[in-house]
Coordinates of C-alpha atoms and ligand atoms in Angstrom, one line a residue:
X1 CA 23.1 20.2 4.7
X2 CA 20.6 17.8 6.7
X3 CA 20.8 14.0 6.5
X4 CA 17.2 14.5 4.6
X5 CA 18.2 16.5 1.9
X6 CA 22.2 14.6 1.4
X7 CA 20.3 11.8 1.1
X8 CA 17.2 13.4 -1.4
X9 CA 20.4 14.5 -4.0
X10 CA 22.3 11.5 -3.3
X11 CA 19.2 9.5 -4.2
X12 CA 18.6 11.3 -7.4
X13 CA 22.7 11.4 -8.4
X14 CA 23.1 7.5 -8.3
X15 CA 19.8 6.8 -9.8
X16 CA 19.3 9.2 -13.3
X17 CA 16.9 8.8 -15.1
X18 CA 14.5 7.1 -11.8
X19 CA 11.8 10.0 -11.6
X20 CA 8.8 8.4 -9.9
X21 CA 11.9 6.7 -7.3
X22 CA 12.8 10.1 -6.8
X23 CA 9.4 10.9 -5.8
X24 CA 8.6 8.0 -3.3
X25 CA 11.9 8.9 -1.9
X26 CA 11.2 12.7 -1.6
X27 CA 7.5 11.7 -0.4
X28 CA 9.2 9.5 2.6
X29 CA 12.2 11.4 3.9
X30 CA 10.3 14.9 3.6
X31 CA 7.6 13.5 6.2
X32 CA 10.0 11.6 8.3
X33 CA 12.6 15.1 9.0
X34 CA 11.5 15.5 12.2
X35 CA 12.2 11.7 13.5
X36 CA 15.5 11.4 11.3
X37 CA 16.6 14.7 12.9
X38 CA 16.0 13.8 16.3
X39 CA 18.3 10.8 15.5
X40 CA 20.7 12.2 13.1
X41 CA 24.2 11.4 14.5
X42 CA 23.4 7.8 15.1
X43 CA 21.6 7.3 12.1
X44 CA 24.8 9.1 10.0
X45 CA 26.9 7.0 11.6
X46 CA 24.9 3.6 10.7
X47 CA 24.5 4.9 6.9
X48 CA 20.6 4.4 7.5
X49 CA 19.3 6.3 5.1
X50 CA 21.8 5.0 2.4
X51 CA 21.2 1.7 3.0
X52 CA 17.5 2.3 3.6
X53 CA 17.0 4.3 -0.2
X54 CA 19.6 1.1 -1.8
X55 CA 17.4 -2.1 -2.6
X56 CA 19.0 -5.3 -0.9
X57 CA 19.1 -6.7 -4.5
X58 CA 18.0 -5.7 -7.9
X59 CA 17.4 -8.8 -10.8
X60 CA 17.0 -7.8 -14.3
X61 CA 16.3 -10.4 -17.0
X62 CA 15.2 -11.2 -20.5
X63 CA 11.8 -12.5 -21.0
X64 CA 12.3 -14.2 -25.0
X65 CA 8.8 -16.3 -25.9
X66 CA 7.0 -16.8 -28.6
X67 CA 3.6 -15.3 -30.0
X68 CA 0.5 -17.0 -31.8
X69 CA 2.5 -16.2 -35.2
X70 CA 5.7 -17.6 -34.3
X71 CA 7.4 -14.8 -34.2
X72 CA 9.8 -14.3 -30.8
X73 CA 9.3 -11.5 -28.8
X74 CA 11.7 -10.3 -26.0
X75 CA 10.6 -8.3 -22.6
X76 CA 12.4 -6.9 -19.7
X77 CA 12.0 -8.8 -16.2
X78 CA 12.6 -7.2 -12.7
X79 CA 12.9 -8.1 -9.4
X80 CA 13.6 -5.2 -7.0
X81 CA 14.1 -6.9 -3.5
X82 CA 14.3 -4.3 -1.5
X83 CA 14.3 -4.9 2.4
X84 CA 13.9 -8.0 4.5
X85 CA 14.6 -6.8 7.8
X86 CA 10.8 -7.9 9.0
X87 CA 10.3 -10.8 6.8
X88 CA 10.3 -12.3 3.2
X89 CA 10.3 -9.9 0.5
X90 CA 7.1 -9.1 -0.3
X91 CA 5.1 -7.4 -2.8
X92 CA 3.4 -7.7 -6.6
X93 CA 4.3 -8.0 -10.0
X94 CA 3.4 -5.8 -12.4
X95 CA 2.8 -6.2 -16.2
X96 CA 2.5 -3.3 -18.0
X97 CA 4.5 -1.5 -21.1
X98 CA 5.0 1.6 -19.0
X99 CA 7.4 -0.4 -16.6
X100 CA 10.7 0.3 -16.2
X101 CA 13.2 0.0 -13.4
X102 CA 12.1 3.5 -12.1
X103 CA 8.5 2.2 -11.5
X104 CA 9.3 -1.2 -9.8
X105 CA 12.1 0.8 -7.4
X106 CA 9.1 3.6 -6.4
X107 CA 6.7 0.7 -6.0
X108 CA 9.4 -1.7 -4.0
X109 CA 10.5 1.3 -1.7
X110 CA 6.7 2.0 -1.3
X111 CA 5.8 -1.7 -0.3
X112 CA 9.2 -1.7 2.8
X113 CA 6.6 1.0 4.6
X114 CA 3.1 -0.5 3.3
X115 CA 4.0 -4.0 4.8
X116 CA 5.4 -2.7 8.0
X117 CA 2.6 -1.1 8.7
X118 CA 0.5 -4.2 8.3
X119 CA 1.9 -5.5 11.5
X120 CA 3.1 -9.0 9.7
X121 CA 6.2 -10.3 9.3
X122 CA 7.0 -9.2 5.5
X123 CA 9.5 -7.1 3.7
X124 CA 9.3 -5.4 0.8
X125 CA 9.6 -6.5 -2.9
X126 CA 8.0 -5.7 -6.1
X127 CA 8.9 -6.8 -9.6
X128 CA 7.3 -7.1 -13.3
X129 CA 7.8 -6.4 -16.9
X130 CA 7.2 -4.1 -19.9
X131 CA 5.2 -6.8 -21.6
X132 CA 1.5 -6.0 -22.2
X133 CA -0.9 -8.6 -21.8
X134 CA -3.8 -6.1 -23.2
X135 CA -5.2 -8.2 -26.7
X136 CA -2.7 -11.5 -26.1
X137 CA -4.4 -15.0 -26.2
X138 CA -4.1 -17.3 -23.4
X139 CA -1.5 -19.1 -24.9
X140 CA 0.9 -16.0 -25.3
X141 CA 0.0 -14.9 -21.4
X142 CA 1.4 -18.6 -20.7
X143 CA 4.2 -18.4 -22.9
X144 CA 5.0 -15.2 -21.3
X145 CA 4.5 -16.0 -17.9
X146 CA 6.2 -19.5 -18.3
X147 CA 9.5 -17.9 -19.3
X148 CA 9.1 -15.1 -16.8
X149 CA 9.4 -17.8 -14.2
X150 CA 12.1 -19.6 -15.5
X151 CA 13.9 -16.9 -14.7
X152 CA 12.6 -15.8 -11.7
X153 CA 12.2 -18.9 -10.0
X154 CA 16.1 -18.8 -8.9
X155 CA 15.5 -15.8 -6.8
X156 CA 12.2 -16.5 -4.8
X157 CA 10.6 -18.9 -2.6
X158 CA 8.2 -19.2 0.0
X159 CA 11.0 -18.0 2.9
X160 CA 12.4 -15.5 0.6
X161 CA 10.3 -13.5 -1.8
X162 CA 6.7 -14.4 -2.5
X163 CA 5.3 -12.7 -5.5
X164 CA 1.2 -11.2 -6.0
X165 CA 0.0 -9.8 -8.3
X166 CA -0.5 -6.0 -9.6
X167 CA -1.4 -4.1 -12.3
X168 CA -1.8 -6.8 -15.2
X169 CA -1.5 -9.8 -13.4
X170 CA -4.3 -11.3 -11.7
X171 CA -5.9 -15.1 -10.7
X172 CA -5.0 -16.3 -14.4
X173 CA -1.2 -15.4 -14.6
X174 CA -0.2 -15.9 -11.1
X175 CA -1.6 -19.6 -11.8
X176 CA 0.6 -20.0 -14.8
X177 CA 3.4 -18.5 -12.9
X178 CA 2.7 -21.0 -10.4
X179 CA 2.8 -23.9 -12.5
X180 CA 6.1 -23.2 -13.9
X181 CA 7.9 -22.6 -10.7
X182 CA 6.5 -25.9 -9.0
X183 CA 7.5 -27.8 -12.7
X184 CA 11.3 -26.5 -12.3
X185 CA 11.9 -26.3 -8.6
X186 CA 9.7 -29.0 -7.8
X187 CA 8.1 -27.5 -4.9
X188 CA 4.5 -27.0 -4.1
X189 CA 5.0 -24.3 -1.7
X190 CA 2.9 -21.1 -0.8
X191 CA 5.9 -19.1 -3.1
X192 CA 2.9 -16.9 -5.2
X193 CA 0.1 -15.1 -3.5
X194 CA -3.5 -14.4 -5.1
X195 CA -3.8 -18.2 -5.6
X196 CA -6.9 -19.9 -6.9
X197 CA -8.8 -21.3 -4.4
X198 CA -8.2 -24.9 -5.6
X199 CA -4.3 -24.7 -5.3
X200 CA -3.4 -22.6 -2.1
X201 CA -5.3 -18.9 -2.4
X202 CA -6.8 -17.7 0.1
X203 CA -10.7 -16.7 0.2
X204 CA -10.8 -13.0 0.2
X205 CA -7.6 -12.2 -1.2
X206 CA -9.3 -11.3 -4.6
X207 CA -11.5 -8.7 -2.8
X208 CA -9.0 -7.8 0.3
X209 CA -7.0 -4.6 -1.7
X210 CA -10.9 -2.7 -2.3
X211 CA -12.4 -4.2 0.7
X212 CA -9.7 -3.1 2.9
X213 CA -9.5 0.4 1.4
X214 CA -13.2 1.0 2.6
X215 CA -12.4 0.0 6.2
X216 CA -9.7 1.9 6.6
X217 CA -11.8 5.3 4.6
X218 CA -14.9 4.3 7.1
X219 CA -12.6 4.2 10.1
X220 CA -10.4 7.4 8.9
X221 CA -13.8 9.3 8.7
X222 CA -15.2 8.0 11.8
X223 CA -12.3 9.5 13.7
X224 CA -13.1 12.4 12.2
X225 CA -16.6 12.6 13.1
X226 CA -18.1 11.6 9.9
X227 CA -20.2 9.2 8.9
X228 CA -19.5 7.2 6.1
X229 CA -23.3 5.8 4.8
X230 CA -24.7 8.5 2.3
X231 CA -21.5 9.8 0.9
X232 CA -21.2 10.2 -3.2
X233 CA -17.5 8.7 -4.6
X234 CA -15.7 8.9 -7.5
X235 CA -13.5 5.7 -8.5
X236 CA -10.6 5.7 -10.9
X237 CA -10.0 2.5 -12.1
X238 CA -11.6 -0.9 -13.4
X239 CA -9.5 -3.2 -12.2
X240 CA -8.7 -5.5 -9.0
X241 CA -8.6 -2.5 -6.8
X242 CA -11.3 -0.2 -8.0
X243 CA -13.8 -3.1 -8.4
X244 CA -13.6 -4.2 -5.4
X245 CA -13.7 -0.8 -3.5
X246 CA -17.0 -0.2 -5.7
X247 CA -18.7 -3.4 -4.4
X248 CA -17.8 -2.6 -0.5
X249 CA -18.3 1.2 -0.9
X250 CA -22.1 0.2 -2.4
X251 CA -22.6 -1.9 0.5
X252 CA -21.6 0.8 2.5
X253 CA -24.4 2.8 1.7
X254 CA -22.2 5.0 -0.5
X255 CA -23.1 6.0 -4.3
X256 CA -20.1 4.9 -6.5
X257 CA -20.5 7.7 -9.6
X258 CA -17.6 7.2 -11.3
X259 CA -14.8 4.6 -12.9
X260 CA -12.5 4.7 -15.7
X261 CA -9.9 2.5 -17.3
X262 CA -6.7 3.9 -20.0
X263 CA -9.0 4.9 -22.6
X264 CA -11.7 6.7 -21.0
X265 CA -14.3 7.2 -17.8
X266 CA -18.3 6.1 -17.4
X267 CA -20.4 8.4 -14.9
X268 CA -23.6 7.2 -13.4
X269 CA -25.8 9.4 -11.7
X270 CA -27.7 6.8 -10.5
X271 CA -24.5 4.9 -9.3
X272 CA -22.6 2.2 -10.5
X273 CA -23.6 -1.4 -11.3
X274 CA -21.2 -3.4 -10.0
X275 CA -22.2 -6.3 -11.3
X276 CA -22.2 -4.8 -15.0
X277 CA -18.5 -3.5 -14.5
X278 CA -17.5 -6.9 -13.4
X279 CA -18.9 -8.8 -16.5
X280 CA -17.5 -6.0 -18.6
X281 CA -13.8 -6.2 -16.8
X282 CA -13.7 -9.5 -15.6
X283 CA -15.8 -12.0 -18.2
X284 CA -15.2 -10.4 -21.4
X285 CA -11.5 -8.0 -20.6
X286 CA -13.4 -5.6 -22.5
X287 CA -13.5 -1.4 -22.1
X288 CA -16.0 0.6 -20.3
X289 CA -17.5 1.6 -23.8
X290 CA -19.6 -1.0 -23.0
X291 CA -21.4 -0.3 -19.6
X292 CA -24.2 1.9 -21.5
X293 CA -25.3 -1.3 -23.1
X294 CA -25.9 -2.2 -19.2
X295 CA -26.8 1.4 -17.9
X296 CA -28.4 3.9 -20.3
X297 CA -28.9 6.7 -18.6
X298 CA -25.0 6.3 -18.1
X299 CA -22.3 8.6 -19.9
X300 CA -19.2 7.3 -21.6
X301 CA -16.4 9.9 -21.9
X302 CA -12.9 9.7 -23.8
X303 CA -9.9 10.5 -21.6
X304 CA -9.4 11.3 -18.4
X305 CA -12.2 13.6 -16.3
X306 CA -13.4 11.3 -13.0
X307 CA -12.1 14.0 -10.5
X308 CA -14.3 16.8 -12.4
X309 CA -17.2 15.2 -11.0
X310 CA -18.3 16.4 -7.5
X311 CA -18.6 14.0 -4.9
X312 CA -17.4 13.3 -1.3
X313 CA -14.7 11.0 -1.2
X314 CA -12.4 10.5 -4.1
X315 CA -11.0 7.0 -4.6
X316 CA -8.2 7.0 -7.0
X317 CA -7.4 2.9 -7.4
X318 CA -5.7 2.8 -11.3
X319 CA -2.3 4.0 -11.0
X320 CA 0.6 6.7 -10.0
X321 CA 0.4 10.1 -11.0
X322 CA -3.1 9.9 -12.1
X323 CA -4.4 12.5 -9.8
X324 CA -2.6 16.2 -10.5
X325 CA -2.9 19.5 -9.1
X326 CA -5.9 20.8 -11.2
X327 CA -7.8 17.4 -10.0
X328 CA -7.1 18.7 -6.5
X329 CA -8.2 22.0 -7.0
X330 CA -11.1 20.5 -8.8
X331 CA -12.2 18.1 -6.3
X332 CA -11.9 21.2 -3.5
X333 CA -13.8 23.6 -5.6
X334 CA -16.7 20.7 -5.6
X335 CA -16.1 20.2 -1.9
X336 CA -15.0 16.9 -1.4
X337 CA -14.2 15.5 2.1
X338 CA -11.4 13.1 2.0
X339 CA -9.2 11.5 -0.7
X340 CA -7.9 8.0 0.2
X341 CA -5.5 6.4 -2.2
X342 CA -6.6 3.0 -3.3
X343 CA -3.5 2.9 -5.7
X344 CA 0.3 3.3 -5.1
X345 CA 1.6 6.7 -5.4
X346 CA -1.6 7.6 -7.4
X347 CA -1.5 11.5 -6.6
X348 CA 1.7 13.7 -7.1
X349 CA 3.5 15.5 -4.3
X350 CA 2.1 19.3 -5.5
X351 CA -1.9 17.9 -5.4
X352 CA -0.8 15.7 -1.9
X353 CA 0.3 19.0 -0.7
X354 CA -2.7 21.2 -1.8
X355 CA -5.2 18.9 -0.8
X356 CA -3.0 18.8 2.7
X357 CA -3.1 22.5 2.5
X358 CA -6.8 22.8 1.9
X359 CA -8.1 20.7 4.9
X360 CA -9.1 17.4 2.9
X361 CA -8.6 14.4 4.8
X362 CA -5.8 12.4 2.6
X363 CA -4.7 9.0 3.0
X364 CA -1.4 7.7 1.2
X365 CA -1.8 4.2 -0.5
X366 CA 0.9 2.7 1.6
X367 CA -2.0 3.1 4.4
X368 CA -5.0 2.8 2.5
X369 CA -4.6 -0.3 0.4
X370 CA -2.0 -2.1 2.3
X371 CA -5.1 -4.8 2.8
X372 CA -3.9 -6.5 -0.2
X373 CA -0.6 -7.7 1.2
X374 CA -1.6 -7.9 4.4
X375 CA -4.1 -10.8 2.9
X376 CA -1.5 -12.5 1.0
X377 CA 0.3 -12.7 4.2
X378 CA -2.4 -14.4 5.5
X379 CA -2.7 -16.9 2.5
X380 CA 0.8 -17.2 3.4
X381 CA 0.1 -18.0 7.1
X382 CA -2.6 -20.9 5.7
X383 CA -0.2 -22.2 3.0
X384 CA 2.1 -22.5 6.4
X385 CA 0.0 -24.5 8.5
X386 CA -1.8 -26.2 5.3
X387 CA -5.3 -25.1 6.0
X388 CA -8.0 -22.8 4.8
X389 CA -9.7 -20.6 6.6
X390 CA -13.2 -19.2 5.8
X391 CA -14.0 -15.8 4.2
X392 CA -15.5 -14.6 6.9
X393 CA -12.4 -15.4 9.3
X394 CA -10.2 -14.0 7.0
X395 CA -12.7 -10.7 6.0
X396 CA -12.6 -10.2 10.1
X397 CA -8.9 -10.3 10.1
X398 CA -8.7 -7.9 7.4
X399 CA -11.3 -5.5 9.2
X400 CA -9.1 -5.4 12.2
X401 CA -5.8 -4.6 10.4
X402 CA -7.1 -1.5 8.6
X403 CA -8.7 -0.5 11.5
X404 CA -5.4 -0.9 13.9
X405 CA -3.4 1.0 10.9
X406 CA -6.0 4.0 10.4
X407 CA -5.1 4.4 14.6
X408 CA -1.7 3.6 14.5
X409 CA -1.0 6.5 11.4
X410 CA -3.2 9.0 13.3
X411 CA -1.6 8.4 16.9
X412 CA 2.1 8.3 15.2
X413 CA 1.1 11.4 13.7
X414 CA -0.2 13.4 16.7
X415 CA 3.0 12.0 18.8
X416 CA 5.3 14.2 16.3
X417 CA 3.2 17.4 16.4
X418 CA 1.4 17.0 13.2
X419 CA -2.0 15.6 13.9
X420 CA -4.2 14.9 10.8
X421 CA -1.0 14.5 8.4
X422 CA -1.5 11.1 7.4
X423 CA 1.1 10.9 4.7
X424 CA 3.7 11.7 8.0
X425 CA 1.8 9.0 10.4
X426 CA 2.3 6.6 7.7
X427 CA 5.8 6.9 6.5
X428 CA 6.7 7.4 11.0
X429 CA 4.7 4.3 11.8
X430 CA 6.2 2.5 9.1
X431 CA 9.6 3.4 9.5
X432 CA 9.9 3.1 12.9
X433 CA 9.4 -0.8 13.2
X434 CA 11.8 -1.6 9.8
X435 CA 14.3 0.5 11.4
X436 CA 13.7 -1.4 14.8
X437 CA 14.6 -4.5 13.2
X438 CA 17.3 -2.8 10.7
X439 CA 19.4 -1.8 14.2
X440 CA 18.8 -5.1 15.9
X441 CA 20.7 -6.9 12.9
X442 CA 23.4 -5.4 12.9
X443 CA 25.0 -3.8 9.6
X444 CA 23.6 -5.3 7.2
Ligands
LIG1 N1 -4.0 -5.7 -6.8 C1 -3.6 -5.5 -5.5 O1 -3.8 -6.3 -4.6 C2 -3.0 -4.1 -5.2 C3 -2.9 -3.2 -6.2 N2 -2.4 -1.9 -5.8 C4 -2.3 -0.8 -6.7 O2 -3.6 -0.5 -7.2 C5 -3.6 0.0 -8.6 C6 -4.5 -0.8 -9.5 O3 -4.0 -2.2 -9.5 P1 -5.0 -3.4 -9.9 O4 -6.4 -3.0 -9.7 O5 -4.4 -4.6 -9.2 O6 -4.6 -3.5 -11.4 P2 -5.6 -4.0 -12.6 O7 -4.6 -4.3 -13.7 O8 -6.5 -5.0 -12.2 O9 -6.3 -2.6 -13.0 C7 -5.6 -1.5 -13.3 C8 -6.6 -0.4 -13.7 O10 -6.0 0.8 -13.9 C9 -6.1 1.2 -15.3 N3 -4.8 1.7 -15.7 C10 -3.7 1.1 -15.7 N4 -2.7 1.9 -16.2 C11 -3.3 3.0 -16.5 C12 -2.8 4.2 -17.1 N5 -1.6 4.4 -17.4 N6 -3.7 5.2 -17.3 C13 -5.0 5.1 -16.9 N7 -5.5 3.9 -16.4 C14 -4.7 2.9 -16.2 C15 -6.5 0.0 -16.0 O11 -7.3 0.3 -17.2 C16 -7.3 -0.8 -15.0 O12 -8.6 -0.3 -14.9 C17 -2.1 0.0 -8.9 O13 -1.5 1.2 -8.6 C18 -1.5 -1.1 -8.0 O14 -0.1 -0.9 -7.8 C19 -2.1 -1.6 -4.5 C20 -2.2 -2.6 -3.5 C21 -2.6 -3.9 -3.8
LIG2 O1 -0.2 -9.0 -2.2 C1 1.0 -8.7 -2.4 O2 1.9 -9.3 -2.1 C2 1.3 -7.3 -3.0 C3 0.2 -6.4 -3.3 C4 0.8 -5.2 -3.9 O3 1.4 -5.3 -5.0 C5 0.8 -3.9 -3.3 O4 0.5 -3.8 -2.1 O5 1.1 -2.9 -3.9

C-alpha cells in the first residue's frame, strides 16, 4: 500500500470518532501523492507523515465560571499545538458549541499549511471551546474568557503560541483574554493577536481575513484572464470574514447579493449594504431578520439557500462543510466562475471535486483567507519592535502577500503537472517549506 493511503487509515484508526480531521487529512495527502511519492523511501524512513498528521501537543481543560444567576457552568478548553517547525504556534480560537477535539485538530492541521504559505515565520495552532457566547452578557463572556485563560496562560506566550481569534471570538474577548494573561503572568507581551488598537492590535487586522480574500480572488482571476469589476457574488456568512469580504468586494466594483448567518440568508438584488449588515452584526449582535428594516426590497429567507442564487463568484466565509455537492451542482447550473473559500474547510471533498471536475476556478481557504494570520503576524512583528505602523502600510503588506501566494499556488501547481488545481498548489507550496524546516531539525 502507498505511504498516502498507510497513513490516510492510520490517521483515521488512532483518531475515531475525528471526522472533519479525517477530512483535512484526506484533503492534504490526496493532493500532495505525487511529491510524497517521488520522496517515499526517505520520507518512510523519517516517519514524516506520522509525525506530520500527530499534533506536537494537544491541552484539554475545564472551563468552570459562573453565570448572571449564579449558577456554575463547566466548558471544554483546547489547545491543539500542532507544528512549530517555522515559528510560534499560531492560529485562532474558536468559541462555538459545535467544537470538539475533531474540529480544533482539522482547523490546527489546516493552519501548519495556511501559515507556511504566508511566507512568515509561524506554525500552526488552533484552540477554543464548546461554550457559546450567542445571548451571554458581558459579564458571563468575561467570566468565561477569564477562566479560559487561567488555564491557558501556562501553555502560550509571545515566543510560543499566540492566540486570534475565530469563530465567536472577536475585538471584545481577545481583550478580556488579554487582560487575564497579563494579570497572572505579568507580562505585557504581543501573546494575543486581533488586539484593540489602544493595547498592541494592529490597524487592519480587523479587516485583513475579507480584505485579503479579495486580493487574492482579484489576482486568481486576473491570471486567468478575467476581470474582476462587474462580477455578481454570493457571501455566506455575517461575521468577521464575510463582512469584510463584502466591504472590499463592493469596492471592487462587485455586487455582493447574498449573506446569511445559522438561522437564515438575506438576498439583495440591488446589492448589499454594508453598512446596514455591520450595524445589524456588529452594534446590536443581532440576526439578519433585521436588514429589511434597512433594505426593503430585500428578502429574508429561513435556512440555508445562498448558493441557489446565480452569480459569478461564490464566497463561502461562515464555516466547514457549509457548501455540499447539490450547492456545486447548483452554482455550475447558474454558471458561476470561481469559488474561493473565505472559511476553513467550508466545502466538502465531493463538491471540491465536482466543481474541480466542472472547470470552476476553486481556491482552498488555506490560500484564500490566510490574510488573517498573515496580519496577526504582522501585529506580531510591531508588538516586536513596539511600534505601529499605518493602515495603509500594513493594507500594502497584505496586498503583496495574497498576491505572492495566488503565484506561488499556481506556479507549485503547474511544476507537478496539474496546472489550475489550486487545492494541489496549496497543500505542495505549503508543505514543501514546513518539511524544509521539519528535515533541517532533525527528529523531532
Ligand atoms: N476571523 C479570522 O481572521 C479568520 C477566520 N477564518 C474562518 O472564517 C470563518 C468565519 O469566521 P469569522 O468570520 O471569524 O467568525 P464570526 O464568528 O465572526 O462569524 C461566523 C459566521 O458564520 C455563521 N456561522 C457559524 N457557525 C455556523 C453554522 N454552524 N451554520 C451556519 N452559519 C454559521 C455565523 O452566524 C456568522 O455569521 C470560519 O471558518 C473561520 O475559521 C479563517 C481565517 C481567518
Ligand atoms: O490570526 C490568527 O492567528 C489566526 C486566524 C485563523 O484562525 C485562521 O487563519 O483560521
Amino acid at each position: 500500500m502507498s505511504y498516502v493511503d498507510e497513513t490516510i487509515e492510520r490517521v483515521v484508526a488512532q483518531n475515531p470518532s475525528q471526522p472533519e480531521f479525517h477530512q483535512a487529512v484526506k484533503e492534504v495527502l490526496e493532493s500532495l501523492r505525487v511529491v510524497i511519492e517521488a520522496n517515499e523511501e526517505a520520507y518512510r524512513r523519517d516517519a514524516l507523515l506520522e509525525r506530520l498528521t500527530t499534533p506536537e501537543r494537544i491541552i484539554m481543560f475545564r472551563v468552570p465560571w459562573v453565570d448572571d444567576k449564579g449558577q456554575v457552568q463547566v466548558n471544554n478548553g483546547y489547545r491543539v499545538q500542532f507544528n512549530s517547525a517555522i515559528g510560534p504556534y499560531k492560529g485562532g480560537l474558536r468559541f462555538h458549541p459545535s467544537v470538539t477535539l475533531s474540529i480544533i485538530k482539522f482547523l490546527g492541521f489546516e493552519q501548519v499549511f495556511k501559515n507556511s504559505l504566508t511566507g512568515l515565520p509561524i506554525g500552526g495552532g488552533k484552540g477554543g471551546s464548546d461554550f457559546d457566547p450567542k445571548g451571554k452578557s458581558d459579564r458571563e463572556i468575561m467570566a468565561f474568557c477569564q477562566s479560559f485563560m487561567t488555564e491557558l496562560c501556562k501553555h502560550i506566550g509571545a515566543d510560543t503560541d499566540v492566540p486570534a481569534g475565530d469563530i465567536g471570538v472577536g475585538g471584545r474577548e481577545i481583550g478580556y483574554l488579554f487582560g487575564q494573561y497579563k494579570r497572572i503572568r505579568n507580562l505585557y507581551e504581543g501573546v494575543l493577536t486581533g488586539k484593540g488598537l489602544t493595547y498592541g492590535g494592529s490597524l487592519a487586522r480587523t479587516e485583513a481575513t475579507g480584505y485579503g480574500l479579495l486580493y487574492f480572488t482579484r489576482e486568481l482571476l486576473k491570471l486567468n484572464g478575467i476581470d474582476i469589476a462587474g462580477k455578481t457574488a454570493c457571501i455566506s456568512g455575517a461575521g468577521n470574514v464575510a463582512i469584510y469580504a463584502a466591504e472590499k468586494a463592493t469596492e471592487m466594483g462587485v455586487k455582493v447579493l447574498t449573506m446569511s448567518d445559522s438561522t437564515g440568508w438575506i438576498y439583495d438584488p440591488d446589492g448589499i449594504d454594508v453598512a446596514a449588515v455591520k450595524e445589524i452584526k456588529e452594534v446590536k449582535r443581532a440576526r439578519l431578520t433585521e436588514y429589511k428594516n434597512y433594505r426593503p426590497n430585500s428578502e429574508y429567507h429561513e435556512g440555508r439557500g445562498v448558493w441557489s442564487v446565480k452569480c459569478d463568484l461564490a464566497l463561502p466565509c461562515a464555516t466547514q462543510n457549509e457548501l455540499l455537492l447539490d450547492d456545486a451542482k447548483a452554482l455550475k447550473a447558474n454558471g458561476t466562475i470561481a469559488v474561493c473559500e473565505g472559511a476553513n474547510m467550508p466545502t466538502t471533498l465531493e463538491a471540491t471535486q465536482y466543481l474541480q471536475e466542472n472547470g470552476i476556478i476553486f481556491a482552498p481557504g488555506k490560500a484564500a483567507n490566510a490574510g488573517g494570520v498573515a496580519t496577526s503576524a504582522l501585529e506580531m512583528s510591531q508588538n516586536s519592535e513596539r511600534l505601529s505602523w499605518t493602515f495603509d502600510e500594513v493594507d500594502a503588506k497584505l496586498q503583496q502577500i495574497m498576491v505572492t501566494i495566488c503565484h506561488n499556488i499556481s506556479d507549485a501547481a503547474e511544476k507537478y503537472g496539474m496546472k489550475g488545481n489550486y487545492v494541489a498548489g496549496a497543500n505542495i507550496a505549503g508543505f514543501e517549506k514546513v518539511v524544509n524546516a521539519m528535515n533541517a531539525q532533525g527528529i523531532c
